C-alpha positions as a LaTeX table, in Angstrom:
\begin{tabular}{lrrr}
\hline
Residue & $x$ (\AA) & $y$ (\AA) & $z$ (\AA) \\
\hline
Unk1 & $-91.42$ & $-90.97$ & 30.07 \\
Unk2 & $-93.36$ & $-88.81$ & 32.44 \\
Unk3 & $-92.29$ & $-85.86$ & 34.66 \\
Unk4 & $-91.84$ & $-86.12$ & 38.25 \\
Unk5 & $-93.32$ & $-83.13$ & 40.41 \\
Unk6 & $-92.13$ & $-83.33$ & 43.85 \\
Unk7 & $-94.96$ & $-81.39$ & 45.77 \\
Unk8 & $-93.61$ & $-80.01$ & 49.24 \\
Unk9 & $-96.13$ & $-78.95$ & 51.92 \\
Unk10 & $-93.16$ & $-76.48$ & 53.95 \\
Unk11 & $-92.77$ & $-78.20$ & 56.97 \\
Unk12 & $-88.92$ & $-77.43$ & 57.87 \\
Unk13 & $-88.67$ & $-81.69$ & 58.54 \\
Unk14 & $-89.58$ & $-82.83$ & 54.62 \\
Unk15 & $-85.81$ & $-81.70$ & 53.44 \\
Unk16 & $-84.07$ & $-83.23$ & 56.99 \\
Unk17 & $-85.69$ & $-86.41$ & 56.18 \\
Unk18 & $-85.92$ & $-86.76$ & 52.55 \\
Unk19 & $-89.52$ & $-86.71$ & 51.19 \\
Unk20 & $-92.18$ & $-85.23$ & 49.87 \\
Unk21 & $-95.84$ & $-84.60$ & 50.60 \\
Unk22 & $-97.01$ & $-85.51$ & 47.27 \\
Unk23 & $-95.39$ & $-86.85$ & 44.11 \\
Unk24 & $-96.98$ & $-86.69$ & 40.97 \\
Unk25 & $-96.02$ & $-89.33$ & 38.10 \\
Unk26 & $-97.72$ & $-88.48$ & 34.90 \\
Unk27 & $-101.40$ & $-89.27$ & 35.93 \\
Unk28 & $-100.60$ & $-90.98$ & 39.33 \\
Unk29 & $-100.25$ & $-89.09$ & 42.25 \\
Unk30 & $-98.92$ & $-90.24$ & 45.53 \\
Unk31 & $-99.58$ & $-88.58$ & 48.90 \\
Unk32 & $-97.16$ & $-89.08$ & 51.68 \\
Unk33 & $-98.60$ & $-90.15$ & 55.21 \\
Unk34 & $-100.33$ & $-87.28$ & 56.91 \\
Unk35 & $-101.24$ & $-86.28$ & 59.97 \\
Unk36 & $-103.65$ & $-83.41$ & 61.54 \\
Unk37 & $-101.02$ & $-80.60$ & 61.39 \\
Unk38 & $-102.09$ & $-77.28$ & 61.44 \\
Unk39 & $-101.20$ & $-74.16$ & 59.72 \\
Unk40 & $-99.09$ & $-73.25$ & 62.07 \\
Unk41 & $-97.09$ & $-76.48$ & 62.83 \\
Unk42 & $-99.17$ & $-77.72$ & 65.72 \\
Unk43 & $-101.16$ & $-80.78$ & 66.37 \\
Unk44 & $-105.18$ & $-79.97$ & 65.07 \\
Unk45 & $-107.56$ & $-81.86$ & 67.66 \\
Unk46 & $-105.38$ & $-83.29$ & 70.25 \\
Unk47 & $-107.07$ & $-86.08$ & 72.04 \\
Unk48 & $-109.93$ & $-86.21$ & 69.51 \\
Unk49 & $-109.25$ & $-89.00$ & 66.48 \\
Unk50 & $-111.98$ & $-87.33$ & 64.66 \\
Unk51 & $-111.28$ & $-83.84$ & 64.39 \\
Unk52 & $-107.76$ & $-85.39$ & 64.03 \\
Unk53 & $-109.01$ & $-87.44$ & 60.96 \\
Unk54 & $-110.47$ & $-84.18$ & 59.39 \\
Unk55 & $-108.07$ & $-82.24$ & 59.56 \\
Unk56 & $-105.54$ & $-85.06$ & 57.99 \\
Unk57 & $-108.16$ & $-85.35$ & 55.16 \\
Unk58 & $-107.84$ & $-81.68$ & 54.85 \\
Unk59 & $-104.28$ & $-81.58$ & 54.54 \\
Unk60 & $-104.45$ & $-84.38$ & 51.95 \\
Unk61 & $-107.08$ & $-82.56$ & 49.62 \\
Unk62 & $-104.80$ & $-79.89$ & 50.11 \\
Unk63 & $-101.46$ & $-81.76$ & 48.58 \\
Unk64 & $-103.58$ & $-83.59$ & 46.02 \\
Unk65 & $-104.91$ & $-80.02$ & 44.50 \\
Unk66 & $-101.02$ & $-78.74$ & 44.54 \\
Unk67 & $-100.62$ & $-81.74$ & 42.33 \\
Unk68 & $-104.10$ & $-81.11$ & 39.78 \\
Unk69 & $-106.02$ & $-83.75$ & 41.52 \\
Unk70 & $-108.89$ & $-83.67$ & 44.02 \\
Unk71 & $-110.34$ & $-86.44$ & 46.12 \\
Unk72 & $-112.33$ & $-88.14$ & 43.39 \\
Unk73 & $-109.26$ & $-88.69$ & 42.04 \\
Unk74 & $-108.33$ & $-90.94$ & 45.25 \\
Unk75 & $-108.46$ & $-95.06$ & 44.55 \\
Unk76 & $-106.43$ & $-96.09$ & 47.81 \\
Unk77 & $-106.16$ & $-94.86$ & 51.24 \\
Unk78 & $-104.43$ & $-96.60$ & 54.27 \\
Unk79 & $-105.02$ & $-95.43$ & 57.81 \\
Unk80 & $-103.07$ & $-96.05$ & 60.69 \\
Unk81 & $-104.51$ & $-95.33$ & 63.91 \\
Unk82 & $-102.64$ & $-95.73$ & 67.33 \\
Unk83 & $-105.63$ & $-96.94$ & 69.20 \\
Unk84 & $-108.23$ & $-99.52$ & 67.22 \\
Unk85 & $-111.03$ & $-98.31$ & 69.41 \\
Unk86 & $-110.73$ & $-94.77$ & 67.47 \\
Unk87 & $-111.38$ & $-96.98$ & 63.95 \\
Unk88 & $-114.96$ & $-95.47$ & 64.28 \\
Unk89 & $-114.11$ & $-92.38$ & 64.72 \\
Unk90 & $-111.69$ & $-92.19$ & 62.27 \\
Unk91 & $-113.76$ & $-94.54$ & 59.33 \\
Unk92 & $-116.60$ & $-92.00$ & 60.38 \\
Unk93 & $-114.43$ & $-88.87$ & 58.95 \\
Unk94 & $-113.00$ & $-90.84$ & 55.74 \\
Unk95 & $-116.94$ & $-91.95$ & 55.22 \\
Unk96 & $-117.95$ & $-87.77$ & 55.08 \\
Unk97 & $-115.10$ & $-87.36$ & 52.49 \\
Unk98 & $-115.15$ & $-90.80$ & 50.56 \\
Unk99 & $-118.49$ & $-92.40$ & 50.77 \\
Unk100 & $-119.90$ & $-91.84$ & 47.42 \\
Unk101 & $-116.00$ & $-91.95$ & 46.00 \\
Unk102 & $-115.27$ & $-95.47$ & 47.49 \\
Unk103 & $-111.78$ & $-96.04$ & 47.38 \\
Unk104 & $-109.88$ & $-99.08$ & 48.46 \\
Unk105 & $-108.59$ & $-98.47$ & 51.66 \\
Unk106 & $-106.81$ & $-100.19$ & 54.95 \\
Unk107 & $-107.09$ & $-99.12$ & 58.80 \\
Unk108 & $-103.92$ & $-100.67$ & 60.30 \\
Unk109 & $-103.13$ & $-100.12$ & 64.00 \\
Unk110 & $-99.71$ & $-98.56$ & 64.90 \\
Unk111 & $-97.92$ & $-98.67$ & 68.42 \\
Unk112 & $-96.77$ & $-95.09$ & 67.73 \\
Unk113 & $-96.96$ & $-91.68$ & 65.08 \\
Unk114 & $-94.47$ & $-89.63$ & 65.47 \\
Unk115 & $-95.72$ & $-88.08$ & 68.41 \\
Unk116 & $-97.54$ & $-89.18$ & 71.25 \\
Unk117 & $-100.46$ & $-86.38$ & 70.50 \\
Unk118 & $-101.00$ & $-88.13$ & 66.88 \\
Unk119 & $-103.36$ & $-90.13$ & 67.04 \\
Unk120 & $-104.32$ & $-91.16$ & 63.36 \\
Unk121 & $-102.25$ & $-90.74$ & 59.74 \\
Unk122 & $-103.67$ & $-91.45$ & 56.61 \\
Unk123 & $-102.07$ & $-92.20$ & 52.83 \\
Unk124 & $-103.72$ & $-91.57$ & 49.66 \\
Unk125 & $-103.03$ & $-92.76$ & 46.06 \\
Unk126 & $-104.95$ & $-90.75$ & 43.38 \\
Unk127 & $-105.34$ & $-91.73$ & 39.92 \\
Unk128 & $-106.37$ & $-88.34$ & 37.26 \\
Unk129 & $-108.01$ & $-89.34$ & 34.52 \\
Unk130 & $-106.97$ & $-88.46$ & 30.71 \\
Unk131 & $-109.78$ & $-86.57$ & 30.30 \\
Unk132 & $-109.54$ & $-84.51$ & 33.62 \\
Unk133 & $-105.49$ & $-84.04$ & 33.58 \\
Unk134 & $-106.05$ & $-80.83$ & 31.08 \\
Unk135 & $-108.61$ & $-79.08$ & 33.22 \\
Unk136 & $-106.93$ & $-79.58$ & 36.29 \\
Unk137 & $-103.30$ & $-78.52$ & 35.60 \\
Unk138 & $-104.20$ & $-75.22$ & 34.22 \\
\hline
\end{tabular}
């Protein structure tokens, strides 16, 4: 049976609300939705669903390495966007980071994030390979 490896990210609301950025199962790692939060707890690119999109890819690569993976390890992504007309924008962003890595992916629109100033959140599944896992846990 595999571990489990909860993989927290700080923000003070993971613990109120039960969850975790990232879990890693054995090989599979699972990565929470995530939005363009900053270092500093505020909203990265407000108004802007690309720089809001790169900064929530950011924040992913950054769980997924807490976990030994990196985005070539990604083989699903869902994105929910409050505003379809920002698909573009957003698909634009997840093209820079996934084009040659090709995952299968969603864009869903969403009435609401969490707050009004989110405008995307994206999900990622990653899958690390047998012959990677040794490298990338070290």
């Amino acid at each position: 049976m595999a571990d489990r490896i909860n993989i927290s990210s700080g923000t003070p609301w993971e613990p109120v609300v039960g969850y975790s950025r990232a879990v890693r199962v054995g090989s599979h790692v699972h990565v929470s939705g995530t939005t363009a939060t900053g270092p500093d707890g505020k909203i990265v690119g407000i108004g802007d669903p690309y720089a809001q999109a790169v900064q929530t890819l950011t924040n992913i690569a950054s769980a997924l390495e807490k976990a030994g993976a990196t985005m070539k390890d990604v083989v699903r992504t869902r994105m929910y966007v409050t505003n379809i007309a920002d698909g573009e924008k957003v698909g634009k962003a997840h093209g820079e980071v996934f084009g040659d890595i090709r995952p299968a992916t969603s864009m869903i629109a969403v009435s609401a994030l969490v707050s009004p100033d989110m405008l995307v959140e994206i999900e990622a599944e990653a899958v690390i390979l047998a012959a990677d896992q040794g490298e990338k846990t070290r």
